[in-house]
Coordinates of C-alpha atoms and ligand atoms in Angstrom, one line a residue:
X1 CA -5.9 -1.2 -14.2
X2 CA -9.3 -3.2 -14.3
X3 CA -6.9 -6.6 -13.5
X4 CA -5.3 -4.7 -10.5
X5 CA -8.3 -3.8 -8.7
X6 CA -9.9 -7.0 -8.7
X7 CA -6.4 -8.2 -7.4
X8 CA -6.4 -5.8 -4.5
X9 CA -10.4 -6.3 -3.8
X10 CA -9.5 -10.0 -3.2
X11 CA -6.2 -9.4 -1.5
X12 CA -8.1 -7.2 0.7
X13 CA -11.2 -9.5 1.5
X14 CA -9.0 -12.6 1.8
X15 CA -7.3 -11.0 4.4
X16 CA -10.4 -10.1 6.3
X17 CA -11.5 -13.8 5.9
X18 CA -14.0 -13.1 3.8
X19 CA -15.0 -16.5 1.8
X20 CA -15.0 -16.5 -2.5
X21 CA -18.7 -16.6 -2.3
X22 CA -18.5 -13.0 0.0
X23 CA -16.0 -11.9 -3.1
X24 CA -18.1 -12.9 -5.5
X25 CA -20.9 -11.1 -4.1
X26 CA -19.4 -7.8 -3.5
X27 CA -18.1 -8.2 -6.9
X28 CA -21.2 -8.2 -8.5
X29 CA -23.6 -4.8 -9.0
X30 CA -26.8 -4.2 -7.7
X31 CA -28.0 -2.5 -10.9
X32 CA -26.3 -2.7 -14.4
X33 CA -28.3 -0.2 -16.8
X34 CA -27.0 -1.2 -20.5
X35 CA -29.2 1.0 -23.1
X36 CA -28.6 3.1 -26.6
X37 CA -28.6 6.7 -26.6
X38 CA -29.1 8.8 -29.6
X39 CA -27.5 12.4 -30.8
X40 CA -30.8 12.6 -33.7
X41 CA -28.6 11.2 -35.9
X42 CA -26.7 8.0 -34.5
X43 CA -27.4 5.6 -31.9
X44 CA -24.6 4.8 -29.3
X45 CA -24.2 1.9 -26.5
X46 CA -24.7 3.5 -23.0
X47 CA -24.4 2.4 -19.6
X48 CA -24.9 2.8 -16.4
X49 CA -23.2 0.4 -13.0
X50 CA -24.9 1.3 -10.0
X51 CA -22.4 -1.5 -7.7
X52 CA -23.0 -0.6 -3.7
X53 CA -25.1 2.0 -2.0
X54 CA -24.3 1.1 1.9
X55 CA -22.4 4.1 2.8
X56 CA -24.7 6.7 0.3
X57 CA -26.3 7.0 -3.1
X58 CA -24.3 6.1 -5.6
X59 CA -21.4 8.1 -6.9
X60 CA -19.2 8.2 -10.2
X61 CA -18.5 9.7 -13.3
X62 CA -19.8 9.3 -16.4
X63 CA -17.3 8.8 -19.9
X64 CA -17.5 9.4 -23.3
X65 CA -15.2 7.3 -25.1
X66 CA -15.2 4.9 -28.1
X67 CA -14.2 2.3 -26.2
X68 CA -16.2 2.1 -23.0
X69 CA -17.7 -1.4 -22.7
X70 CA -20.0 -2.2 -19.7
X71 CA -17.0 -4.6 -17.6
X72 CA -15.0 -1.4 -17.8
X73 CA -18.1 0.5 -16.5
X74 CA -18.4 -2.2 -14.3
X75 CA -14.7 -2.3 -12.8
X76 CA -14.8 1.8 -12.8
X77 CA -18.2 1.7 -10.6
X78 CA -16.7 -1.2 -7.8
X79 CA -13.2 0.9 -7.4
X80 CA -15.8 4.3 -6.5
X81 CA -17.6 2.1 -4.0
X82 CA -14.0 1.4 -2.3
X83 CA -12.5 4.6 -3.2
X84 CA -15.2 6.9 -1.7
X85 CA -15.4 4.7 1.5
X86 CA -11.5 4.3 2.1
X87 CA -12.0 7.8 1.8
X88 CA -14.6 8.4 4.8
X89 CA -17.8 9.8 2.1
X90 CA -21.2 9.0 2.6
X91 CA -21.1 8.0 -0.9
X92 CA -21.8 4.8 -2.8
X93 CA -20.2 3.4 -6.1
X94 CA -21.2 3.8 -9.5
X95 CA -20.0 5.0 -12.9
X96 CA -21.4 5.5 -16.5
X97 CA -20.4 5.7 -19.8
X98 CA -21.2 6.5 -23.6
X99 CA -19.0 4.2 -26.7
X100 CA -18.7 7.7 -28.3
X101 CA -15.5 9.9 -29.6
X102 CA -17.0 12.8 -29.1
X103 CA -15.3 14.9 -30.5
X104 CA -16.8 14.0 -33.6
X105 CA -19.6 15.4 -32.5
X106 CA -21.1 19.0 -32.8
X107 CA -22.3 20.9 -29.9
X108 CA -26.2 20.4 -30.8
X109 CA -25.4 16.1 -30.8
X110 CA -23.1 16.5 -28.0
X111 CA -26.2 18.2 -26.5
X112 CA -28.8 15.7 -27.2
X113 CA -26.7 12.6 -26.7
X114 CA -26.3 13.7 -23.4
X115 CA -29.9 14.8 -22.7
X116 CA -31.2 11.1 -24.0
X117 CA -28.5 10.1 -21.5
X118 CA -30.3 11.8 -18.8
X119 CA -34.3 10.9 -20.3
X120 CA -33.4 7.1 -20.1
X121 CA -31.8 6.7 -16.5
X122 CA -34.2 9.7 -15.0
X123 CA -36.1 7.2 -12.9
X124 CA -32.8 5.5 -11.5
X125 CA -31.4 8.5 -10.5
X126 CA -31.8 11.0 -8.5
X127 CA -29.8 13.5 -5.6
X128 CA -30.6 10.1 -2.8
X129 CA -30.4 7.9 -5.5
X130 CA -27.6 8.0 -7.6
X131 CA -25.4 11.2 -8.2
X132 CA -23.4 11.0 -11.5
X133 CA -20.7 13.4 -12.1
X134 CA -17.9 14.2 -15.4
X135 CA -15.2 12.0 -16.2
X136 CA -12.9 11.6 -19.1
X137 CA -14.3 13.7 -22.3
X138 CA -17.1 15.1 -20.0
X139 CA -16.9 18.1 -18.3
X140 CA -18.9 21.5 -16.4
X141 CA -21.1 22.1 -19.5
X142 CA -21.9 18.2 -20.0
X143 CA -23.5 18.3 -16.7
X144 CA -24.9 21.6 -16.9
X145 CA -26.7 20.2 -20.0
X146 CA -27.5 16.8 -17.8
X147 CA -28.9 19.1 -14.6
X148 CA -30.8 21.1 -16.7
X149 CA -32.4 18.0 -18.2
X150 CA -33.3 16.2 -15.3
X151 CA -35.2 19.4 -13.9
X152 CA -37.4 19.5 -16.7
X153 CA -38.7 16.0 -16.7
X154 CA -38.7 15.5 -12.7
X155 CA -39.2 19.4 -11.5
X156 CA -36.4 18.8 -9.1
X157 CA -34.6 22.1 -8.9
X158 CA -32.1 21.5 -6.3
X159 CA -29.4 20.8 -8.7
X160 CA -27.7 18.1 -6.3
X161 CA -28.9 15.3 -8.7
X162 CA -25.5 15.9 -10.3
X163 CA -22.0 17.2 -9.6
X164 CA -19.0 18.9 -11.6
X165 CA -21.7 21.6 -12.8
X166 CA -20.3 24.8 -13.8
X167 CA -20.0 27.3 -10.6
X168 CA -23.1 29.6 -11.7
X169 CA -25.3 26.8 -12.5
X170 CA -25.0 25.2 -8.3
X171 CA -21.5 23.6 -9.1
X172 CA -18.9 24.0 -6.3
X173 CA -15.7 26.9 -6.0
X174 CA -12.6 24.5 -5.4
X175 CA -14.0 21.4 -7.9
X176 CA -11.9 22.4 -10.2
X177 CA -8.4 22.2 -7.7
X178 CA -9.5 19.8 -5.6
X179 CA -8.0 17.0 -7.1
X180 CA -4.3 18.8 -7.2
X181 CA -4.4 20.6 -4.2
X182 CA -6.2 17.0 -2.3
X183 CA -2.8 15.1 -3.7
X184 CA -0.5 17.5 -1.7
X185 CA -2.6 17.0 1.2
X186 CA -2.3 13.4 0.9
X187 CA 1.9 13.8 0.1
X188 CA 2.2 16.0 3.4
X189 CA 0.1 13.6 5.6
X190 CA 2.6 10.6 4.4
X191 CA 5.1 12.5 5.1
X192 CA 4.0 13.4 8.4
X193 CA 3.4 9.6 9.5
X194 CA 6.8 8.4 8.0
X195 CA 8.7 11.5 10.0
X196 CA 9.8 13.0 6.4
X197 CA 8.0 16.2 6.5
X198 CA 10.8 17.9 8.0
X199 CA 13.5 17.1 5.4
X200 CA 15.1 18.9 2.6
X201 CA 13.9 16.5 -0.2
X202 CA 13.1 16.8 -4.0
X203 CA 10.5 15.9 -6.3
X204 CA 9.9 15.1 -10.3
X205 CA 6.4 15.6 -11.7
X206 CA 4.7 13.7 -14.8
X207 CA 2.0 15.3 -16.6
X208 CA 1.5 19.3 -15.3
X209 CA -2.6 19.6 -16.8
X210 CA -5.0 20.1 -14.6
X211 CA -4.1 17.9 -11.9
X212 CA -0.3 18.1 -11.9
X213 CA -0.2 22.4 -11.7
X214 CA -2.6 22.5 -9.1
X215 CA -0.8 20.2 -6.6
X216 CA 2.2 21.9 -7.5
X217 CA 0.7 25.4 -6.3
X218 CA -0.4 23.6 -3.0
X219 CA 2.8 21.3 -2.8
X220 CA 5.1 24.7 -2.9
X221 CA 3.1 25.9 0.1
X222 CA 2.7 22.9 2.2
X223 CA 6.3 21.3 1.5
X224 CA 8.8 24.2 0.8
X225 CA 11.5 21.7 1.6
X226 CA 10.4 19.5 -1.0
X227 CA 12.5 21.1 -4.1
X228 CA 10.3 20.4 -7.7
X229 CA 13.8 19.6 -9.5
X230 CA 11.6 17.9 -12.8
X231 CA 8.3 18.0 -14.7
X232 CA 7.4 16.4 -17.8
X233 CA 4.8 17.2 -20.5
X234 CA 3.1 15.2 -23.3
X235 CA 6.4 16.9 -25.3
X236 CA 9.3 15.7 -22.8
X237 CA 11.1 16.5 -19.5
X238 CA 12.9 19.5 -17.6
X239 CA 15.2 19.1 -15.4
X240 CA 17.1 21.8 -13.0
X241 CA 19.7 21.2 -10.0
X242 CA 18.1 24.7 -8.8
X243 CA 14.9 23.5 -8.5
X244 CA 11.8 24.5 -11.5
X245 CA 8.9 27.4 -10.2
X246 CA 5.6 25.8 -10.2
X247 CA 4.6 29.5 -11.4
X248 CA 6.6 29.3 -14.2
X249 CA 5.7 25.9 -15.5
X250 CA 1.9 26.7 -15.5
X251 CA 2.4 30.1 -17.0
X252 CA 4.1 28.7 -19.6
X253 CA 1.9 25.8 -20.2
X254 CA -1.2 28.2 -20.3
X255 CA 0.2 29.6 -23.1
X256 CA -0.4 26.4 -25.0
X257 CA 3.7 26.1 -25.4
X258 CA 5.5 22.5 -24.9
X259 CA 8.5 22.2 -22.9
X260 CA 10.4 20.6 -25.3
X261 CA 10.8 24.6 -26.7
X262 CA 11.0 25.9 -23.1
X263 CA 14.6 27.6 -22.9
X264 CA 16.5 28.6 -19.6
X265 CA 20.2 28.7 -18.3
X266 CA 19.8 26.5 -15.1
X267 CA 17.4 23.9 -16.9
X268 CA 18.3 20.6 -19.2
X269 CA 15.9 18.7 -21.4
X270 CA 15.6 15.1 -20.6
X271 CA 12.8 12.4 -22.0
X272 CA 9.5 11.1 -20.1
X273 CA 11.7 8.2 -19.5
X274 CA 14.5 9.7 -18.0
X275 CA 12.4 11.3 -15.4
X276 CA 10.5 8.2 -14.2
X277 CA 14.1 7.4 -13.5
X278 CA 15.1 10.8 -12.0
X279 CA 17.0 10.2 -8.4
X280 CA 14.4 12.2 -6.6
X281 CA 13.1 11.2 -2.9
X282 CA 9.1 11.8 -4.8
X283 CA 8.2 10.3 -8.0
X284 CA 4.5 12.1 -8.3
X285 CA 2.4 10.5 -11.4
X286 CA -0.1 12.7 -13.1
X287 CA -0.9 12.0 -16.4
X288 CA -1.7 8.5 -17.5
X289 CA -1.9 4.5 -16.5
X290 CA 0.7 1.9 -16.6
X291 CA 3.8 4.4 -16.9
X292 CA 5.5 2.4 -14.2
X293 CA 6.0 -0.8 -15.7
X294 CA 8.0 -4.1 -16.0
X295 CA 10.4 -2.4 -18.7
X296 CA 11.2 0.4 -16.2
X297 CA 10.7 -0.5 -12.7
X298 CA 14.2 -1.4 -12.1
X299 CA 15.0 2.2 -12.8
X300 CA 13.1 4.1 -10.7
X301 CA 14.9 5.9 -7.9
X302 CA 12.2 7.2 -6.3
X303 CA 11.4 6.5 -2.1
X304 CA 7.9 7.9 -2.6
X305 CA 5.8 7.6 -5.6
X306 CA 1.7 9.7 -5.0
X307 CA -0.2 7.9 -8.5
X308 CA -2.0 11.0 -9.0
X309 CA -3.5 9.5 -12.2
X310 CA -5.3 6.2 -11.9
X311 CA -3.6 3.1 -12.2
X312 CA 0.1 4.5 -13.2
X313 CA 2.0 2.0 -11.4
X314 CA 1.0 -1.5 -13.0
X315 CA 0.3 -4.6 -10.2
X316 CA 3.8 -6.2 -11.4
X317 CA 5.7 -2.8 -10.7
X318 CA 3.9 -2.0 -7.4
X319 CA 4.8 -5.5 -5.9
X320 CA 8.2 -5.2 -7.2
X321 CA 9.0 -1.8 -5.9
X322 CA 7.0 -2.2 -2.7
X323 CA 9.0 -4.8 -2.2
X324 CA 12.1 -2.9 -2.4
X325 CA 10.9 -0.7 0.0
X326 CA 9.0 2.2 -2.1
X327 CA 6.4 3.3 -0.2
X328 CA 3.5 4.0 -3.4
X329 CA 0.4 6.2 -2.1
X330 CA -2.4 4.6 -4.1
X331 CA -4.7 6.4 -6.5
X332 CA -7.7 5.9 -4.7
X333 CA -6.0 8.1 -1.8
X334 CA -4.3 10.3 -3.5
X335 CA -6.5 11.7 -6.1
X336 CA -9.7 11.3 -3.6
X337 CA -10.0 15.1 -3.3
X338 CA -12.0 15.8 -6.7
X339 CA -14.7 13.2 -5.7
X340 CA -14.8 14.5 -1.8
X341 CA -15.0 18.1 -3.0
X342 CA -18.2 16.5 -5.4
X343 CA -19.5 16.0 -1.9
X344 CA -19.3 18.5 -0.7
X345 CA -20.7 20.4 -3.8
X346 CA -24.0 17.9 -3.2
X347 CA -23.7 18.9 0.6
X348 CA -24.2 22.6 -0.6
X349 CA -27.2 21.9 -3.1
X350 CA -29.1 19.7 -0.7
X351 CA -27.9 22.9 2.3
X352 CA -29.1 25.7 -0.7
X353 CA -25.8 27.4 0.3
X354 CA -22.7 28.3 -1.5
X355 CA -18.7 28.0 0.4
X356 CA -16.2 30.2 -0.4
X357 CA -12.9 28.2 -1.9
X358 CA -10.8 28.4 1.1
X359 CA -13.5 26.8 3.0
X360 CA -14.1 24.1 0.3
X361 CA -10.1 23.0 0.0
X362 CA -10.2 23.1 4.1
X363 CA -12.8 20.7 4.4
X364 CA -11.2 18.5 1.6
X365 CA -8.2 18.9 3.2
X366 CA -9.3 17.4 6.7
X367 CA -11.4 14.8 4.8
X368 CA -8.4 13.1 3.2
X369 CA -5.9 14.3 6.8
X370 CA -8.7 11.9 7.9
X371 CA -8.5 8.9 5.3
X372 CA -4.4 9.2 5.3
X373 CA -4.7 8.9 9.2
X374 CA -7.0 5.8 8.8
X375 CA -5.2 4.0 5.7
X376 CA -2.0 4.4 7.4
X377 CA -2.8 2.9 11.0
X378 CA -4.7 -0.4 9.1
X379 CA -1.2 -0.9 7.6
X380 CA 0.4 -0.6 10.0
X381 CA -2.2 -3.1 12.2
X382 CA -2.1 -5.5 8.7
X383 CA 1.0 -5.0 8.3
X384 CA 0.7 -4.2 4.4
X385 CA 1.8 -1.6 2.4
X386 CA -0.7 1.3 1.1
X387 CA -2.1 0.7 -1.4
X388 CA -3.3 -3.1 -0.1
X389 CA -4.3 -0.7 3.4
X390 CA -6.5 1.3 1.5
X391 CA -8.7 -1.1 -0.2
X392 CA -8.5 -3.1 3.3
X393 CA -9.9 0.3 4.9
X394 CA -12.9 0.7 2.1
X395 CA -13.9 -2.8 2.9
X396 CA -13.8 -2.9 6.3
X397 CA -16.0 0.3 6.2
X398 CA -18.1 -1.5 4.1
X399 CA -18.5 -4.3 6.3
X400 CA -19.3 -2.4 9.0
X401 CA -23.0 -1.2 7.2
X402 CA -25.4 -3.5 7.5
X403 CA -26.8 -4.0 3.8
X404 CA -29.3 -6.4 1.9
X405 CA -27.1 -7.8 -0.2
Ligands
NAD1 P1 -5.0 17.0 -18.2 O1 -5.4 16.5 -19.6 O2 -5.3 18.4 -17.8 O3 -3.4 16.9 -18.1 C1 -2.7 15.8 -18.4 C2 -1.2 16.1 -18.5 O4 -0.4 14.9 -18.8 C3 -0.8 17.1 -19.5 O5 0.3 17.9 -19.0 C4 -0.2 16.3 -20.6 O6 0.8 16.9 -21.4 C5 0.5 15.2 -19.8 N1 0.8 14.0 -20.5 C6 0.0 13.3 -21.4 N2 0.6 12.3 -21.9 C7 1.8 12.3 -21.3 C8 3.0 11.5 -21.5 N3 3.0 10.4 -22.3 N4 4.1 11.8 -20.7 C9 4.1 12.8 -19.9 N5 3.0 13.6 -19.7 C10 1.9 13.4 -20.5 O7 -5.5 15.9 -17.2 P2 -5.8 16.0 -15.7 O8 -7.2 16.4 -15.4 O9 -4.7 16.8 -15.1 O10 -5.7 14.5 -15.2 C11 -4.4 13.9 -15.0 C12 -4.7 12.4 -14.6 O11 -5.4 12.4 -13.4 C13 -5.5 11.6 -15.6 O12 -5.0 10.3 -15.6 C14 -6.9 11.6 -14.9 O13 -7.6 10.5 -15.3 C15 -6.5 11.6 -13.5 N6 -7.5 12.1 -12.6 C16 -8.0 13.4 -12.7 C17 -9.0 13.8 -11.9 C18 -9.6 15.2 -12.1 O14 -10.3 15.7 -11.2 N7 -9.2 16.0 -13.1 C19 -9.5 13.0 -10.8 C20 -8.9 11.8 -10.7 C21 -8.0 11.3 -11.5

């Protein structure tokens, strides 16, 4: 993944005649916090990137994870900075992380790890500053903890010096869909601009978690005619001629059951492999990386593929298939809706107000209407496919902001 953005970075900039030195540059962060954190009992490496503040403070998750390393942190922090401006945020580039499994862990370390977290960045960050946010093995009470932190040592109560927070605590209604129900936005706007949206087409889903059964909701109600005829778990596949109910899936999934048990007349069991390969006219990605690869691009069927997850269709797949004419709507597009609703929860901190969800997914929705509208006429000026339009767009919007770099 890490490999693939620098490739697009550089694709993009060399197109806009930007000079190795101008690469380089941008490459490189304007902060790189590297520190130890402690739980009371064990110290951990932590970081912190801070890489491009132009457009906004900077914006980005932070990670738990054994293996974070600070060029991961790095790589993570540069894609935000392109990510949030391909997307049209007032919102800079940054990311964090912890080289912890946490879930070795108690609660009370979990809490204090995170609160040291907080104690040794507090003077680089900050609601104008830098705006972290969860990411994998992080989540609502993480932040809650973080917020809560950060008010006691500076006495800033506005709670907009982080995002993701749980709803009672200043945290956003619609974070938690955003990301799902953003992806269907993205699908229909595609759609729109290639003159599909009217046809009868189907669609096979990977990975149906968090991301995966909220765009299915929003995909059912957008895109009737686009028939969900597959979904895979971490278990295996369904498959059904007659078309699966989104309802049905996430019913059954919130009862903790796998669909390799899942039993019905109309539906057949088939591997994750098999539906990679399904012949569907919408291959949608929403579990992990690097599940498109060399050992199965040759199979997939798909005319559209939305990478939901980040990074599921490897650099060597993408040009192959794009290539071949697949049209792949890039992760930094398609799953831009959790970071714009993060926005929009700051917006609403900074604003002391609180949105109602329908207002929440409409703004996300016109946000990323917005970006598709954007990406999709620099490709077409370029003449390049999507994914190559989108970091094009981030940069140029870059470029455009005078900064003292
Ligand atoms: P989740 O843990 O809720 O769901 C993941 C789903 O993928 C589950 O259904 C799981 O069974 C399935 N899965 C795991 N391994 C699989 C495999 N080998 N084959 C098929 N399915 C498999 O996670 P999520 O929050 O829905 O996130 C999904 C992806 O989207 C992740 O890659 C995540 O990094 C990315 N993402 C999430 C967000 C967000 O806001 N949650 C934002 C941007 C990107």
């Amino acid at each position: 993944m890490l490999k693939t953005a620098q490739t697009f970075i550089t694709r993009a900039a060399k197109e806009l005649g930007w000079s190795d030195a101008d690469i380089e540059a941008f490459l490189k962060p304007d902060h790189e916090h590297e520190f130890e954190v402690s739980d009371g009992e064990k110290a951990y490496k932590a970081y912190r990137v801070q890489h491009d503040n132009r457009r906004g403070p900077y914006k980005g998750g932070v990670r738990y994870h054994a293996e974070v390393s600070k060029s991961e942190v790095q790589a993570l922090a540069t894609l935000m900075t392109i990510k949030n401006a391909a997307a049209g945020l007032g919102f800079g580039g940054g990311k964090g992380g912890v080289a912890v499994n946490p879930k070795e862990l108690d609660d009370a370390r979990l809490e204090e790890l995170t609160r040291d977290y907080v104690r040794q960045l507090v003077d680089y960050i900050g609601p104008d500053v830098d705006v972290p946010a969860p990411d994998v093995n992080t989540n609502a009470q993480v932040i809650d903890w973080m917020v809560d932190e950060y008010e006691k040592i500076t006495g800033d109560s506005s709670k907009a010096s982080f995002t993701g927070k749980s709803v009672g605590q200043g945290g956003s209604e619609g974070r938690e869909a955003a990301t799902g129900y953003g992806g269907a936005d993205v699908l229909s706007e595609v759609l729109k601009q290639y003159g599909d949206d009217k046809k009868d087409m189907t669609y096979a889903i990977q990975g149906v978690g968090n991301v995966g059964t909220n765009f299915m909701f929003r995909e059912e109600e957008l895109l009737p005619q686009v028939l969900l005829v597959a979904a895979a778990d971490s278990s295996g596949g369904l498959s059904s001629g007659f078309g699966l109910a989104a309802s049905d899936l996430a019913d059954y999934r919130k009862q903790h059951k796998k669909f390799r048990d899942y039993q019905s007349d109309d539906t057949i069991h088939i591997t994750n492999e098999q539906l990679l390969c399904e012949e569907v006219d919408v291959l949608v990605l929403a579990a992990l990386g690097g599940v498109i690869n060399k050992d199965n691009m040759e199979h997939v069927r798909a005319k559209y593929i939305l990478e939901l997850a980040n990074g599921p269709v490897t650099l060597e797949a993408h040009d192959y298939l794009t290539e071949k004419g697949v049209i792949i709507i890039p992760d930094i597009l398609a799953n831009a809706g959790g970071v714009t609703a993060s926005l929009l929860e700051w917006q609403q901190n900074k604003a002391d107000e609180h949105w109602e969800e329908d207002v929440v997914l409409e703004k996300v929705e016109q946000y990323l209407r917005n970006a598709v509208d954007e990406v999709t006429s620099v490709g077409e000026r370029h003449k390049v496919c999507l994914k190559e339009a989108a970091f094009l767009t981030g940069l140029m919007r870059l470029e455009k902001v005078k900064g003292d770099r």
